[in-house]
Coordinates of C-alpha atoms and ligand atoms in Angstrom, one line a residue:
M1 CA 116.5 107.8 60.0
W2 CA 119.3 105.3 59.7
L3 CA 118.2 103.4 62.8
L4 CA 114.8 102.6 61.2
S5 CA 116.3 101.5 57.9
L6 CA 118.4 99.1 60.1
T7 CA 115.3 97.6 61.6
Y8 CA 113.2 97.0 58.6
G9 CA 115.9 97.1 56.2
L10 CA 118.6 95.6 54.2
V11 CA 120.0 92.1 54.4
C12 CA 123.6 93.5 54.0
V13 CA 123.1 95.9 56.9
S14 CA 122.1 93.1 59.2
L15 CA 125.3 91.3 58.4
V16 CA 127.3 94.2 59.9
W17 CA 125.1 95.1 62.8
G18 CA 123.5 91.9 63.8
R19 CA 120.0 90.3 63.7
P20 CA 116.9 91.7 65.1
L21 CA 115.1 89.1 67.5
E22 CA 111.9 90.8 67.6
A23 CA 111.5 92.7 64.2
D24 CA 107.6 92.3 64.7
Q25 CA 107.5 93.9 68.2
D26 CA 105.6 97.1 68.4
T27 CA 108.1 99.8 69.6
S28 CA 105.8 102.7 69.5
V29 CA 105.4 104.6 72.9
P30 CA 101.9 104.5 74.3
E31 CA 100.4 107.9 74.3
E32 CA 100.1 108.3 78.1
W33 CA 103.9 108.0 78.4
I34 CA 105.8 111.3 77.9
L35 CA 109.3 111.4 76.6
V36 CA 111.5 113.0 79.4
G37 CA 114.9 112.8 77.5
R38 CA 117.8 110.7 76.6
A39 CA 119.1 108.2 79.1
D40 CA 122.6 109.1 80.6
P41 CA 125.2 106.7 79.2
A42 CA 126.5 106.0 82.7
E43 CA 123.1 105.1 84.0
E44 CA 122.4 101.4 85.0
V45 CA 119.8 99.3 83.1
E46 CA 119.0 95.6 83.8
L47 CA 118.1 93.4 80.8
T48 CA 116.6 90.0 80.7
F49 CA 118.1 87.6 78.3
A50 CA 115.9 84.7 77.4
L51 CA 118.2 81.8 76.5
R52 CA 117.1 79.1 73.9
Q53 CA 115.6 76.2 75.8
Q54 CA 116.0 72.5 74.9
N55 CA 113.3 69.9 74.4
V56 CA 110.5 72.3 73.9
D57 CA 108.6 69.7 71.8
Q58 CA 109.2 67.0 74.4
M59 CA 107.9 69.5 77.0
K60 CA 104.7 69.9 74.9
V61 CA 104.0 66.2 74.8
L62 CA 104.8 65.6 78.4
L63 CA 102.5 68.3 79.6
S64 CA 99.6 66.9 77.5
R65 CA 100.0 63.5 79.1
L66 CA 100.5 64.9 82.7
S67 CA 97.3 67.0 82.3
D68 CA 95.1 64.3 80.6
P69 CA 93.0 62.5 83.1
D70 CA 93.0 59.3 80.8
S71 CA 96.8 59.1 80.8
A72 CA 98.7 56.7 83.1
V73 CA 100.9 59.6 84.2
Y74 CA 98.1 61.9 85.0
G75 CA 99.1 64.3 87.9
K76 CA 102.8 62.9 88.2
F77 CA 104.1 66.4 88.1
L78 CA 107.8 67.4 88.1
D79 CA 109.6 69.6 90.7
L80 CA 111.5 72.6 89.4
A81 CA 114.8 70.6 89.4
D82 CA 113.3 68.0 86.9
V83 CA 112.1 70.9 84.8
A84 CA 115.5 72.4 84.7
Q85 CA 116.9 69.1 83.6
L86 CA 114.4 69.2 80.6
V87 CA 114.7 72.7 79.3
Q88 CA 117.9 74.1 80.5
P89 CA 119.8 75.5 77.6
D90 CA 122.7 73.3 76.2
R91 CA 126.3 74.1 77.1
L92 CA 127.1 75.7 73.7
T93 CA 124.2 78.2 74.2
Q94 CA 125.4 79.1 77.7
K95 CA 128.9 79.5 76.6
V96 CA 128.2 81.6 73.5
V97 CA 125.9 83.9 75.3
S98 CA 128.1 84.4 78.5
S99 CA 131.3 85.0 76.4
W100 CA 129.4 87.6 74.3
L101 CA 128.3 89.4 77.5
L102 CA 131.7 89.2 79.0
R103 CA 133.3 90.4 75.8
H104 CA 131.1 93.7 76.1
G105 CA 131.9 94.2 79.7
V106 CA 128.7 92.7 81.1
W107 CA 129.6 90.6 84.2
D108 CA 127.0 91.4 86.6
C109 CA 124.4 88.7 85.8
R110 CA 122.1 86.5 87.8
T111 CA 120.6 83.2 86.5
V112 CA 117.6 81.1 87.6
I113 CA 117.3 77.5 88.6
T114 CA 116.2 76.5 85.0
Q115 CA 119.1 78.5 83.6
D116 CA 117.1 79.7 80.7
F117 CA 117.0 83.4 81.8
L118 CA 119.9 85.8 82.6
Q119 CA 119.2 89.0 84.2
C120 CA 122.2 91.4 83.8
A121 CA 122.9 94.9 85.0
M122 CA 125.0 97.2 82.9
T123 CA 125.4 100.8 81.8
V124 CA 123.1 102.4 79.1
E125 CA 126.4 102.9 77.0
I126 CA 127.3 99.1 77.3
A127 CA 123.7 98.1 76.5
E128 CA 123.7 100.1 73.4
T129 CA 126.8 98.6 71.9
L130 CA 125.7 95.1 73.0
L131 CA 122.4 95.5 71.2
P132 CA 123.0 97.6 68.0
G133 CA 120.2 99.9 67.0
S134 CA 118.9 100.4 70.6
R135 CA 118.8 103.9 72.1
F136 CA 117.5 104.4 75.5
H137 CA 115.3 107.2 76.6
R138 CA 113.4 108.0 79.8
Y139 CA 109.6 108.2 79.8
S140 CA 107.1 109.2 82.5
R141 CA 103.5 108.6 83.4
E142 CA 102.2 110.3 86.5
D143 CA 104.9 109.6 89.1
Q144 CA 106.4 106.7 87.3
F145 CA 109.6 106.5 85.2
L146 CA 110.8 104.0 82.7
L147 CA 113.8 103.4 80.5
R148 CA 112.9 102.1 77.0
S149 CA 114.3 102.1 73.5
E150 CA 112.0 103.2 70.7
F151 CA 114.2 101.7 68.2
Q152 CA 114.8 98.1 67.4
Y153 CA 117.6 96.3 68.9
S154 CA 119.7 93.6 67.2
V155 CA 122.2 91.0 68.4
H156 CA 125.3 89.7 67.0
E157 CA 124.8 87.1 64.4
D158 CA 126.6 84.4 66.4
V159 CA 124.3 84.8 69.4
S160 CA 120.9 85.3 67.5
E161 CA 120.3 81.5 67.4
H162 CA 120.9 81.0 71.1
L163 CA 118.5 83.8 72.4
D164 CA 114.7 84.0 72.1
F165 CA 114.5 87.6 73.0
V166 CA 115.9 90.3 75.3
G167 CA 113.5 91.9 77.8
G168 CA 113.6 95.4 78.9
L169 CA 113.8 97.4 75.8
H170 CA 110.4 97.8 74.2
R171 CA 107.3 96.6 76.2
F172 CA 105.5 99.2 78.2
P173 CA 103.3 98.2 81.1
P174 CA 99.9 97.5 79.6
R175 CA 97.2 100.1 79.7
K176 CA 95.3 100.3 83.0
Q177 CA 92.1 98.4 82.7
E178 CA 89.2 100.6 83.3
V179 CA 87.9 98.5 86.1
G180 CA 84.6 99.6 87.4
K181 CA 84.3 102.5 84.9
S182 CA 83.0 100.6 81.9
W183 CA 79.3 100.5 82.4
S184 CA 76.9 101.7 79.7
K185 CA 74.1 104.1 80.7
K186 CA 71.5 101.4 80.5
R187 CA 73.5 99.2 83.0
R188 CA 74.1 102.0 85.3
V189 CA 70.4 102.3 85.8
A190 CA 70.0 98.7 86.5
A191 CA 72.9 98.7 88.8
R192 CA 71.2 101.3 91.0
Y193 CA 68.6 98.8 92.0
H194 CA 70.9 95.8 92.3
L195 CA 72.3 94.9 95.6
G196 CA 75.5 94.1 94.0
V197 CA 77.8 90.9 94.1
T198 CA 79.4 90.2 97.5
P199 CA 81.1 87.1 98.8
A200 CA 77.8 85.9 100.1
V201 CA 76.2 86.3 96.6
I202 CA 79.2 84.4 95.0
R203 CA 79.0 81.6 97.5
A204 CA 75.2 81.3 97.0
R205 CA 75.3 81.4 93.3
Y206 CA 78.0 78.8 93.0
N207 CA 76.5 76.6 95.7
L208 CA 79.4 76.9 98.3
S209 CA 78.3 75.9 101.7
A210 CA 79.9 77.3 104.9
S211 CA 82.0 74.3 105.2
D212 CA 83.4 74.7 101.7
V213 CA 86.6 76.4 102.8
G214 CA 90.2 75.2 102.8
S215 CA 91.7 73.0 105.4
A216 CA 94.7 71.0 103.9
A217 CA 97.8 72.2 105.5
N218 CA 100.0 72.7 102.4
N219 CA 97.4 74.4 100.1
S220 CA 98.1 77.9 98.7
Q221 CA 96.9 80.3 96.0
A222 CA 98.2 83.6 94.6
C223 CA 97.4 86.8 92.6
A224 CA 99.9 88.4 90.6
Q225 CA 99.6 92.1 89.7
F226 CA 101.6 94.3 87.3
L227 CA 99.6 97.6 87.0
E228 CA 101.4 99.6 89.5
Q229 CA 98.5 99.1 91.7
F230 CA 98.9 97.7 95.3
Y231 CA 96.5 96.7 98.1
H232 CA 96.3 97.8 101.6
P233 CA 96.2 95.0 104.3
A234 CA 93.7 97.2 106.1
D235 CA 91.2 97.3 103.2
L236 CA 91.3 93.5 103.0
A237 CA 90.8 93.2 106.8
E238 CA 87.8 95.7 106.5
F239 CA 86.4 93.9 103.6
M240 CA 86.5 90.6 105.5
S241 CA 84.9 92.1 108.5
M242 CA 82.0 93.6 106.3
F243 CA 81.5 90.6 104.0
G244 CA 83.2 87.6 105.5
A245 CA 80.4 86.4 107.9
G246 CA 79.3 82.9 107.7
F247 CA 82.4 81.2 106.4
Q248 CA 85.9 80.7 107.8
H249 CA 88.4 82.8 106.1
H250 CA 91.9 84.5 106.4
S251 CA 92.0 88.3 106.6
A252 CA 95.5 88.7 105.7
V253 CA 97.9 87.8 102.9
D254 CA 100.6 85.3 104.0
R255 CA 103.3 86.5 101.7
V256 CA 103.9 89.6 99.5
V257 CA 106.6 88.9 96.8
G258 CA 108.0 92.1 95.4
T259 CA 107.8 95.7 96.3
Q260 CA 104.6 97.3 97.4
G261 CA 104.1 100.8 96.5
V262 CA 102.9 103.4 98.9
G263 CA 100.0 105.7 98.4
K264 CA 96.5 105.0 97.2
A265 CA 95.4 101.6 96.7
G266 CA 94.1 100.5 93.3
L267 CA 90.6 99.1 92.6
E268 CA 92.1 96.2 90.7
A269 CA 94.5 95.2 93.5
S270 CA 91.7 95.2 96.0
L271 CA 89.4 93.2 93.8
D272 CA 91.7 90.3 93.1
I273 CA 92.9 89.6 96.5
E274 CA 89.5 90.2 98.2
Y275 CA 87.7 87.9 96.1
I276 CA 90.3 85.0 95.7
M277 CA 90.4 85.0 99.6
S278 CA 86.6 84.9 100.0
T279 CA 86.1 82.2 97.3
G280 CA 89.2 80.1 98.1
A281 CA 88.6 80.9 101.8
N282 CA 90.8 79.8 104.6
I283 CA 93.6 79.1 102.1
S284 CA 97.0 80.5 102.4
T285 CA 97.4 83.3 99.9
W286 CA 100.3 85.1 98.3
L287 CA 100.5 88.2 96.3
F288 CA 103.0 88.7 93.6
T289 CA 103.5 92.4 93.0
N290 CA 105.9 94.5 90.8
P291 CA 109.1 92.7 91.5
G292 CA 111.5 95.0 89.5
R293 CA 113.8 97.6 91.0
H294 CA 115.2 98.9 87.8
E295 CA 113.4 101.4 85.5
S296 CA 114.2 99.1 82.5
Q297 CA 112.3 96.0 83.9
E298 CA 109.1 94.6 82.5
P299 CA 107.0 93.6 85.6
F300 CA 105.2 90.7 83.9
L301 CA 108.4 89.2 82.6
Q302 CA 110.0 89.8 86.0
W303 CA 107.3 87.6 87.6
M304 CA 107.8 84.8 85.0
V305 CA 111.5 84.8 85.7
L306 CA 110.8 84.7 89.3
L307 CA 108.7 81.6 89.0
S308 CA 111.7 79.7 87.5
N309 CA 113.8 80.7 90.6
L310 CA 111.3 79.5 93.3
T311 CA 111.1 75.9 94.1
S312 CA 107.9 76.2 96.1
I313 CA 105.1 78.4 94.8
P314 CA 101.3 78.5 95.2
W315 CA 99.3 75.9 93.1
V316 CA 96.8 78.4 91.6
H317 CA 97.7 81.9 90.2
T318 CA 95.2 84.4 89.0
I319 CA 96.3 87.2 86.7
S320 CA 94.5 90.1 85.2
Y321 CA 97.0 91.3 82.7
G322 CA 97.0 91.4 79.0
D323 CA 98.2 93.1 75.8
D324 CA 96.9 93.0 72.2
E325 CA 98.6 90.0 70.4
D326 CA 99.4 92.2 67.6
S327 CA 101.5 94.7 69.7
L328 CA 103.9 91.8 70.8
S329 CA 106.6 89.9 69.0
N330 CA 106.0 86.3 68.1
A331 CA 109.4 85.2 69.7
Y332 CA 108.2 86.9 73.0
M333 CA 104.8 85.2 72.9
Q334 CA 106.1 81.9 72.1
R335 CA 108.6 81.9 74.8
I336 CA 106.2 83.1 77.4
N337 CA 104.0 80.3 76.3
N338 CA 106.9 77.9 77.0
E339 CA 107.1 79.4 80.4
F340 CA 103.4 78.5 81.0
M341 CA 104.2 74.9 80.0
K342 CA 106.9 74.8 82.6
A343 CA 104.4 75.9 85.2
G344 CA 102.0 73.3 84.0
L345 CA 104.7 70.6 84.4
R346 CA 105.0 71.5 87.9
G347 CA 101.3 71.1 88.6
I348 CA 100.6 74.8 88.7
S349 CA 97.2 76.3 87.4
M350 CA 97.5 79.6 85.6
L351 CA 94.3 81.5 85.2
F352 CA 94.1 84.7 83.1
A353 CA 91.4 87.1 82.6
S354 CA 89.9 87.0 79.2
G355 CA 89.9 90.9 79.0
D356 CA 87.3 93.7 79.1
S357 CA 86.8 94.5 75.4
G358 CA 84.8 91.6 74.1
A359 CA 86.2 90.4 70.7
G360 CA 88.3 93.7 70.6
C361 CA 88.7 95.8 67.4
R362 CA 91.7 96.4 65.3
H363 CA 91.5 99.0 62.5
L364 CA 93.5 97.5 59.6
T365 CA 92.6 100.2 57.0
K366 CA 90.0 103.0 56.9
A367 CA 87.5 100.6 55.7
E368 CA 88.6 97.3 57.2
N369 CA 88.6 96.0 60.7
S370 CA 89.2 92.7 62.4
F371 CA 88.8 91.5 66.0
R372 CA 91.7 91.8 68.4
P373 CA 92.8 88.8 70.4
S374 CA 94.6 89.5 73.7
F375 CA 97.7 87.6 75.2
P376 CA 98.2 85.6 77.4
A377 CA 94.4 85.1 77.3
S378 CA 95.1 83.5 74.0
S379 CA 97.9 81.2 75.1
P380 CA 96.8 77.4 74.8
Y381 CA 98.6 76.7 78.1
V382 CA 96.5 78.8 80.5
T383 CA 92.9 78.7 81.6
T384 CA 91.1 81.8 80.4
V385 CA 88.2 83.3 82.4
G386 CA 85.3 85.3 80.8
G387 CA 82.5 87.2 82.5
T388 CA 78.8 87.0 83.1
S389 CA 76.0 89.1 84.7
F390 CA 72.8 88.2 86.5
K391 CA 69.9 88.1 84.1
N392 CA 67.5 89.5 86.7
P393 CA 69.5 91.8 88.8
F394 CA 67.2 91.1 91.7
K395 CA 67.8 87.3 91.8
V396 CA 70.8 85.2 92.4
T397 CA 70.1 82.7 89.6
H398 CA 70.4 82.7 85.8
E399 CA 73.6 84.2 84.3
I400 CA 73.9 85.6 80.9
V401 CA 76.9 87.2 78.9
D402 CA 78.5 90.3 80.4
Y403 CA 79.0 92.2 77.2
I404 CA 82.6 93.2 78.0
S405 CA 83.8 89.5 78.4
G406 CA 86.9 89.1 76.3
G407 CA 86.9 86.2 73.8
G408 CA 87.8 85.0 70.3
F409 CA 90.5 83.3 68.3
S410 CA 94.3 83.6 68.5
N411 CA 96.1 84.7 65.4
V412 CA 99.4 83.4 66.9
F413 CA 98.6 79.9 68.5
D414 CA 97.1 77.1 66.7
M415 CA 93.9 75.5 68.1
P416 CA 95.1 72.9 70.6
E417 CA 93.6 69.4 70.3
Y418 CA 91.8 69.5 73.7
Q419 CA 89.4 72.0 72.5
A420 CA 89.1 71.2 68.6
S421 CA 85.8 69.3 68.6
A422 CA 84.1 71.8 71.2
V423 CA 85.2 74.8 69.0
N424 CA 84.2 73.2 65.7
S425 CA 80.8 72.2 67.0
Y426 CA 80.3 75.9 68.0
L427 CA 81.4 77.2 64.5
K428 CA 79.2 74.6 62.9
S429 CA 76.0 75.1 65.0
M430 CA 75.9 78.8 64.8
K431 CA 73.6 80.1 62.2
T432 CA 75.2 83.5 62.1
L433 CA 78.8 84.3 62.9
P434 CA 80.8 87.4 62.5
P435 CA 82.3 87.7 59.0
T436 CA 85.3 85.4 58.6
T437 CA 87.6 88.2 57.7
Y438 CA 87.3 89.4 61.4
F439 CA 88.8 86.1 63.1
N440 CA 90.8 83.1 62.5
T441 CA 89.1 79.8 62.9
S442 CA 92.3 77.9 63.1
G443 CA 93.5 79.6 66.2
R444 CA 93.3 78.9 69.9
A445 CA 89.8 80.0 71.0
Y446 CA 89.0 81.4 74.4
P447 CA 87.8 81.7 77.0
D448 CA 87.5 78.3 78.7
I449 CA 85.4 79.1 81.7
A450 CA 83.7 82.1 83.2
A451 CA 82.1 83.6 86.3
L452 CA 80.2 86.8 87.4
S453 CA 82.1 89.9 86.5
D454 CA 79.6 92.6 87.1
N455 CA 78.7 94.9 90.0
Y456 CA 81.1 93.8 92.7
W457 CA 81.4 95.4 96.0
I458 CA 85.0 95.9 97.1
V459 CA 86.8 97.9 99.8
S460 CA 89.5 100.4 98.6
N461 CA 91.2 103.0 100.6
R462 CA 89.0 102.0 103.6
V463 CA 85.8 102.9 101.5
P464 CA 83.2 100.2 100.4
I465 CA 82.8 100.8 96.7
P466 CA 80.1 99.3 94.5
W467 CA 79.7 98.5 90.8
V468 CA 83.2 97.3 90.2
S469 CA 83.3 95.3 87.0
G470 CA 85.6 93.2 84.8
T471 CA 86.9 89.8 84.1
S472 CA 89.6 90.7 86.8
A473 CA 86.7 90.0 89.1
S474 CA 85.7 86.6 87.6
T475 CA 89.2 85.3 87.5
P476 CA 90.0 85.3 91.2
V477 CA 86.5 83.7 91.8
V478 CA 87.3 80.8 89.5
G479 CA 90.8 80.6 91.0
G480 CA 89.5 80.4 94.5
M481 CA 87.2 77.5 93.6
L482 CA 90.0 75.6 91.9
S483 CA 92.0 76.0 95.1
L484 CA 89.2 74.6 97.0
I485 CA 89.1 71.7 94.8
N486 CA 92.9 71.2 95.1
D487 CA 92.3 71.3 98.8
Q488 CA 89.9 68.4 98.7
R489 CA 92.2 66.5 96.4
F490 CA 95.2 67.1 98.9
L491 CA 93.1 65.7 101.7
K492 CA 92.6 62.5 99.5
G493 CA 96.3 62.3 98.8
L494 CA 95.8 63.4 95.1
A495 CA 97.9 65.6 93.1
P496 CA 96.8 69.2 92.3
L497 CA 94.7 69.9 89.3
G498 CA 97.6 71.6 87.3
F499 CA 96.8 72.7 83.8
L500 CA 93.1 72.3 83.9
N501 CA 91.9 72.5 80.2
P502 CA 92.4 69.1 78.9
R503 CA 90.4 67.8 81.8
L504 CA 87.9 70.6 81.7
Y505 CA 87.0 70.0 77.9
K506 CA 86.5 66.4 78.7
L507 CA 83.8 67.2 81.1
Q508 CA 81.8 68.6 78.3
G509 CA 80.2 71.2 80.4
S510 CA 79.1 68.9 83.3
G511 CA 79.7 70.6 86.6
L512 CA 79.0 74.0 85.1
F513 CA 76.2 76.2 84.5
D514 CA 75.9 76.7 80.7
V515 CA 75.6 80.3 79.7
T516 CA 73.7 80.5 76.5
E517 CA 72.3 84.1 76.2
G518 CA 73.8 87.2 75.1
C519 CA 76.8 88.6 72.9
H520 CA 79.9 90.5 73.7
M521 CA 81.0 93.6 72.0
S522 CA 83.5 94.2 69.2
C523 CA 84.1 96.7 66.3
W524 CA 81.5 99.5 65.7
D525 CA 81.3 99.3 61.9
E526 CA 78.8 98.5 59.2
K527 CA 79.7 94.8 59.2
V528 CA 79.3 93.8 62.8
S529 CA 77.9 97.0 64.5
G530 CA 79.3 96.4 67.9
Q531 CA 78.6 92.9 68.2
G532 CA 81.3 90.0 68.3
F533 CA 80.4 86.4 69.2
C534 CA 77.2 85.2 70.9
A535 CA 76.9 82.6 73.6
A536 CA 75.2 79.2 72.8
P537 CA 74.5 75.9 74.5
S538 CA 77.8 74.1 75.5
W539 CA 81.2 75.9 74.7
D540 CA 81.3 79.4 73.1
P541 CA 83.9 82.0 72.7
V542 CA 82.3 84.4 75.2
T543 CA 81.8 82.4 78.3
G544 CA 83.6 79.1 77.5
W545 CA 82.0 76.2 79.1
G546 CA 80.0 78.3 81.5
T547 CA 80.3 79.1 85.2
P548 CA 81.1 76.6 88.0
N549 CA 78.5 74.7 90.1
Y550 CA 81.0 74.1 92.8
P551 CA 79.8 70.8 94.4
A552 CA 79.1 69.2 91.1
L553 CA 82.4 70.3 89.7
L554 CA 84.2 69.1 92.9
A555 CA 82.6 65.6 92.6
L556 CA 83.9 65.4 89.0
L557 CA 87.4 66.4 89.7
L558 CA 88.2 64.3 92.8
D559 CA 90.0 61.4 91.3
Ligands
NAG1 C1 117.7 83.1 91.8 O1 117.9 82.8 93.2 C2 119.2 82.7 93.6 C3 119.3 82.1 95.0 O2 118.4 82.7 95.8 C4 119.8 84.1 93.6 O3 121.3 84.0 93.9 C5 119.7 84.6 92.1 O4 120.2 85.9 92.1 C6 118.3 84.5 91.7 N1 118.2 85.0 90.2 C7 117.5 86.1 89.9 C8 117.5 86.3 88.4 O5 117.0 86.8 90.5
NAG2 C1 73.3 74.4 93.0 O1 72.6 75.4 92.5 C2 71.5 75.2 91.5 C3 71.0 76.6 91.1 O2 71.1 77.5 92.0 C4 70.4 74.4 92.2 O3 69.5 74.0 91.2 C5 71.2 73.1 92.6 O4 70.2 72.2 93.2 C6 72.2 73.3 93.6 N1 73.0 72.2 94.1 C7 73.7 71.2 93.2 C8 74.3 70.2 94.1 O5 73.8 71.4 92.1
NAG3 C1 91.2 76.3 108.2 O1 92.5 75.8 107.9 C2 93.2 75.3 108.9 C3 94.6 74.8 108.3 O2 95.2 75.9 107.6 C4 92.5 74.0 109.4 O3 93.2 73.4 110.6 C5 91.1 74.5 109.9 O4 90.3 73.3 110.3 C6 90.4 75.1 108.7 N1 89.1 75.5 109.0 C7 87.9 74.9 108.7 C8 86.6 75.5 109.0 O5 87.9 74.0 108.0
NAG4 C1 104.2 72.0 100.5 O1 104.8 71.0 101.2 C2 106.0 70.5 100.8 C3 106.4 69.2 101.4 O2 106.1 69.2 102.9 C4 107.0 71.6 101.1 O3 108.3 71.3 100.7 C5 106.6 72.9 100.2 O4 107.4 73.9 100.7 C6 105.1 73.2 100.5 N1 104.7 74.3 99.4 C7 104.0 75.3 99.8 C8 103.8 76.4 98.7 O5 103.7 75.7 101.0
NAG5 C1 95.5 82.3 61.9 O1 96.0 81.6 63.0 C2 97.2 80.7 62.6 C3 97.6 80.0 63.9 O2 96.6 79.3 64.5 C4 98.3 81.4 62.0 O3 99.3 80.6 61.5 C5 97.9 82.4 60.9 O4 98.8 83.2 60.5 C6 96.7 83.3 61.4 N1 96.2 84.1 60.4 C7 96.1 85.5 60.3 C8 95.5 86.1 59.2 O5 96.5 85.9 61.3

């Protein structure tokens, strides 16, 4: 197939056809997506062009100073206009890219405030000449349709150095996480006798009193969802009337950004919003949901683009979305990582679920496996949240590892300085670790923090449902608590917490309940037989520093 040889192939071919920007991107079609047929040449697609930014190194240095509590500029965050000044592509980049687009008849483009993304509508025919190698097909899953190219795209030699990547060709929505369906038999028996996790249990375990609710006028928090799931306002209202007694709360979302689908609500969508709003209670809450209108759009990327075009957005975002690092191109991950830095410069906290497959497993050859890190959980510029269970299902006390809790070491991002000593002490102190061929000790290690992730009650499609589990539960719980801390900071005239990790690691575990018992899952093979990393005193790659003791953590973060 000539298209494939173009992709992986000869240097001389690339001179003629251009240069691939994402040669390492997995372009295979996930099995649940069915090929419908070739896209009509006259059909419209919308593609996202990520223009090369300026001052990325400077941004990195600035972010580490703004998030370091010992720095003189701690908390002196930028607004979006200042971020734009710093990173916007230089004139040459803008000119080269726009004249390349115009030359191909692409004129219907929209930019963002930071000018580093262009979203352009064009016909399939134009897209395929603009991006040699690409061939668009339509795919379906249940009642959804997508346009994607299974074949690598390239761009003209002259523009390749001005673009990071083009979005809308390869990445499929990540697999639906099996929220609430991932218990083992043993756990199901235990669950039958457990009353389950409700807002009252969360608030009791993490020491939230009835008066620990938001009251600052300008505080806000958000969940972002990209799994073609949506929530019903009536479910949230019913959830709050069942479980919201004893603390002041809101029972409605203040703003939905994007298009909500119709039909059945998803478990995941109900979970996020119900728990961020009962932990971060009485705080204005936004929901970001599939913002794309075109079948070529990537919902996660759309959301990132949107953040660069909104001057005022909530201070805390919780997101339960992830892909295997090895399925994504390096160019894409590096650029999304820059986007997280941009958010951090604005004082925004980004919290990602660490994933529900423990250390994960990648089959390299018949006999060889390794762990499988997940992105964005592995980004050094987000706060990643793992999961725990109650040790005794009858008591609201001691937490141990929830074996699904995602964790491990990135193969893409270097270990950031803020965590080096914590991670190295873990590696040194553990008597037994998984074989070193399974993970990369020089990578960013995650998660950073954790919360309960097991046996939640939610309301979905008007029905109360027990036993919902996953780090998509722990993430909004931690997010809600950070929003409460922001609230107290605002009342004292302080800046929001912003990117938390540098400060979190300096606490060395104070303000948190250390989780020291249990291991998470990984490959089922002779070498590791299902076990990944194990928890240990202080930081570990299963539960991070542990779970929040709210009043203690608040006291440590109020200056
Ligand atoms: C960004 O916002 C401006 C102003 O609201 C709008 O005109 C533009 O189309 C937006 N850009 C994108 C990519 O949506
Ligand atoms: C918080 O909870 C723990 C365990 O439930 C308890 O020992 C402690 O006294 C509580 N209060 C504070 C302020 O830590
Ligand atoms: C709830 O928030 C509002 C402001 O949004 C505030 O006026 C009110 O006092 C808060 N309620 C409590 C119990 O703090
Ligand atoms: C917060 O307050 C500022 C200043 O009053 C205002 O410009 C901004 O829109 C508010 N942000 C949110 C997210 O409510
Ligand atoms: C290990 O991680 C580093 C980045 O921290 C990366 O440069 C290196 O390629 C990774 N090794 C493997 C085998 O993936």
